[in-house]
Coordinates of N, CA and C in Angstrom, one line a residue:
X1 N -0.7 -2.6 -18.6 CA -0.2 -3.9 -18.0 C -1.3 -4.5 -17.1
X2 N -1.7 -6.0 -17.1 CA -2.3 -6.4 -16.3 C -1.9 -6.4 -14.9
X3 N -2.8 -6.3 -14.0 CA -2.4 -6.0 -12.5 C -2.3 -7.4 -12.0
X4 N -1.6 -7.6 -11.5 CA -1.2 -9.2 -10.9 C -0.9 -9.4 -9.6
X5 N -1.4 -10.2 -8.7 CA -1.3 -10.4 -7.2 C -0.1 -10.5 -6.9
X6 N 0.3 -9.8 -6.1 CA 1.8 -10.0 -5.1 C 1.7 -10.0 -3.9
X7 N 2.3 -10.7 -3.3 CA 2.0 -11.0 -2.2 C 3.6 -11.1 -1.2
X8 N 3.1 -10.4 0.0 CA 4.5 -10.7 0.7 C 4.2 -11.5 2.0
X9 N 5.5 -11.6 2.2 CA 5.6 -12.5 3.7 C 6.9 -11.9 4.5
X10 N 6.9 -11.4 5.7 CA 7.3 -10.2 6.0 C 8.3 -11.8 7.0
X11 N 9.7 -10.8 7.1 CA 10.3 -11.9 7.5 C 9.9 -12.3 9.1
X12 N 10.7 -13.7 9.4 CA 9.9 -14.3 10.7 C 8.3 -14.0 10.9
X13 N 7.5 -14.3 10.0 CA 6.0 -14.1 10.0 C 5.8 -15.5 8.9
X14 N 4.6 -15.6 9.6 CA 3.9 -16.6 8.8 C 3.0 -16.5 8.1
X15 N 2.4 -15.1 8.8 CA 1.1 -14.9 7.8 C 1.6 -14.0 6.3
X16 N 0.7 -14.2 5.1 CA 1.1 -14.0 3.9 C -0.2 -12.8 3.6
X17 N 0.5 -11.6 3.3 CA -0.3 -10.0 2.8 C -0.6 -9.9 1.7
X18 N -1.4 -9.7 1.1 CA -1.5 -9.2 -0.6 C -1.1 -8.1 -0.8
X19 N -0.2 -7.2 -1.7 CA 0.0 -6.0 -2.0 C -0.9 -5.4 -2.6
X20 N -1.3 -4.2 -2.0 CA -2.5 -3.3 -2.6 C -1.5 -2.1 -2.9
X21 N -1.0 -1.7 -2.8 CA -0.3 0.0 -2.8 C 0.6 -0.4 -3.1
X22 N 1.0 -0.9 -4.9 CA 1.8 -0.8 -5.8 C 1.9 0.0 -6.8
X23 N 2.6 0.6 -7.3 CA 2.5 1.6 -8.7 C 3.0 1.1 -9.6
X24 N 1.7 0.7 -10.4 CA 1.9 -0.7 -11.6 C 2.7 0.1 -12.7
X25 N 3.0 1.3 -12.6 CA 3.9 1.5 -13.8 C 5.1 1.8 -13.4
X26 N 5.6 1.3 -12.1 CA 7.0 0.9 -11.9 C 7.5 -0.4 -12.3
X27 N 6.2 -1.1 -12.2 CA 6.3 -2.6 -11.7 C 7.4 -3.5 -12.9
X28 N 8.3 -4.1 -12.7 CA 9.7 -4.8 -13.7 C 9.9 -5.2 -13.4
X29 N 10.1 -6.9 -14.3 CA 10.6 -7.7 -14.1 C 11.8 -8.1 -15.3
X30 N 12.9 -8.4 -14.4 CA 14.4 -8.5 -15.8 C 14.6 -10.0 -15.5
X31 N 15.2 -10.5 -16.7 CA 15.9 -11.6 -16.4 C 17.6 -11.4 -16.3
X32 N 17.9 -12.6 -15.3 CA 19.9 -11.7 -15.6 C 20.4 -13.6 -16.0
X33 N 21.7 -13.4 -16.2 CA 22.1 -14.8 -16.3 C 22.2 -15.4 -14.8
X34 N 22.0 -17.0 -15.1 CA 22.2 -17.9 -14.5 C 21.0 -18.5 -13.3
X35 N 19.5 -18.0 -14.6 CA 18.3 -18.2 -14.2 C 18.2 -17.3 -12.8
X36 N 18.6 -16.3 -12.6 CA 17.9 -15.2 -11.7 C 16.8 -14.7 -12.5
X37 N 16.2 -13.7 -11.1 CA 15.3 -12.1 -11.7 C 15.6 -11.0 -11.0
X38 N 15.4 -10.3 -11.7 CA 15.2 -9.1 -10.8 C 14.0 -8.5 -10.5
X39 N 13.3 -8.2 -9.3 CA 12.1 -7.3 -9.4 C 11.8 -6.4 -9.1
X40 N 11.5 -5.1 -9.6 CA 11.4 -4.0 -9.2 C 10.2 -3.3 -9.1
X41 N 9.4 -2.6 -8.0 CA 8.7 -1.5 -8.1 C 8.5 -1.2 -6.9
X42 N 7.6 0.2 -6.8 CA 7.5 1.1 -5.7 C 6.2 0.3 -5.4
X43 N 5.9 0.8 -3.9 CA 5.1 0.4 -2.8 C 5.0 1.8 -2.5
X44 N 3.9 2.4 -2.5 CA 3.6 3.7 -1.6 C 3.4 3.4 -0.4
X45 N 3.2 4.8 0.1 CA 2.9 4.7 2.1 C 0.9 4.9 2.1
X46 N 0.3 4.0 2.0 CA -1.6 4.4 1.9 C -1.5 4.5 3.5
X47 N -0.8 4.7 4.2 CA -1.3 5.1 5.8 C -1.5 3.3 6.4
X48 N -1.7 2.3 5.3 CA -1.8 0.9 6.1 C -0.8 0.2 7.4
X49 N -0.9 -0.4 8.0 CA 0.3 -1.5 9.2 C 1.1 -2.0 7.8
X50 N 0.5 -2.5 7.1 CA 1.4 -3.7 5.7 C 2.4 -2.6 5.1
X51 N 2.0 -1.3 5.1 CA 3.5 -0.7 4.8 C 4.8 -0.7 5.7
X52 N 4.2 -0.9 6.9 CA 5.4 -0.6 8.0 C 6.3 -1.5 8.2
X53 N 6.0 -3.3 7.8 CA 6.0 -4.2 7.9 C 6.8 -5.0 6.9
X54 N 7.0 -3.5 5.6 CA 7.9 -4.3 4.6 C 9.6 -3.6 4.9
X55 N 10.4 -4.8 4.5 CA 11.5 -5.1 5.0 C 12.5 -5.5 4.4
X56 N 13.1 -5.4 4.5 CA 14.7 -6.5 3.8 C 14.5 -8.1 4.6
X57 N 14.7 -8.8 3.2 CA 15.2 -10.3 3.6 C 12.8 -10.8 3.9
X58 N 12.1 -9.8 3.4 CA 11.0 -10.2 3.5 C 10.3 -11.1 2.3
X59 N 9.6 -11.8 1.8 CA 9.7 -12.9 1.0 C 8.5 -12.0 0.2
X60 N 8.7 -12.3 -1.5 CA 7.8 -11.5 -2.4 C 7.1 -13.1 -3.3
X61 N 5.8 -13.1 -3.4 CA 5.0 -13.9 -3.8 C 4.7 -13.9 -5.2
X62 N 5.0 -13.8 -6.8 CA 4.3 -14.0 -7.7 C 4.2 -14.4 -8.8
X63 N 3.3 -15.0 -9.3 CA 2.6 -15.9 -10.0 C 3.6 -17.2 -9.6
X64 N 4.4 -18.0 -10.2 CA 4.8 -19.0 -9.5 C 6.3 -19.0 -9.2
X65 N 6.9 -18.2 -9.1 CA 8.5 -17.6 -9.0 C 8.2 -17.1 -7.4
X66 N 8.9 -17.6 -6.9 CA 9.5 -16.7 -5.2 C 10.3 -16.3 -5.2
X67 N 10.6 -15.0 -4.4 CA 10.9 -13.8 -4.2 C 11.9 -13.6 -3.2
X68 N 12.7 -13.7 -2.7 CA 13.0 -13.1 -1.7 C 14.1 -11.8 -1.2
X69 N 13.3 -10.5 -0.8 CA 13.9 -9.2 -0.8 C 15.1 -9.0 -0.2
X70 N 16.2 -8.7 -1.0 CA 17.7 -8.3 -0.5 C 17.9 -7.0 -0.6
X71 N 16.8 -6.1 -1.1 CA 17.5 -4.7 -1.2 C 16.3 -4.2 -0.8
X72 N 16.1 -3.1 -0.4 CA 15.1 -2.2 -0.5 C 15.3 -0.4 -0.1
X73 N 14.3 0.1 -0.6 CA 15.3 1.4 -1.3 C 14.3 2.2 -0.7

């Protein structure tokens, strides 16, 4: 699979992170009815601040679809 920029925006923040510590063979995208998505994958812990910083209700960046996280596991 090609590796594709994701990007978050961590809630009440302005500034916008790139995701580096993704595990591209989780990474899924579903379509459901009534023009949703779903997106799924793991984020490991690389010891960075940008892990600590992800959240519920934090906004996910990619290609031209926005994101915004209601679950996190």
């Amino acid at each position: 699979m090609n590796e594709r920029i994701v990007k978050l925006k961590p809630r009440n923040q302005d500034k916008i992170f790139i995701l580096n510590n993704i595990l591209w063979n989780s990474f899924n995208i579903q379509w459901a009815e009534n023009d949703t998505y779903q997106l799924s994958f793991t984020v490991y812990d690389d010891g960075s601040d940008l892990f600590k910083i992800i959240t519920v209700e934090s906004s996910i960046f990619l290609t031209v679809k926005n994101i915004l996280l209601k679950h996190l596991q």
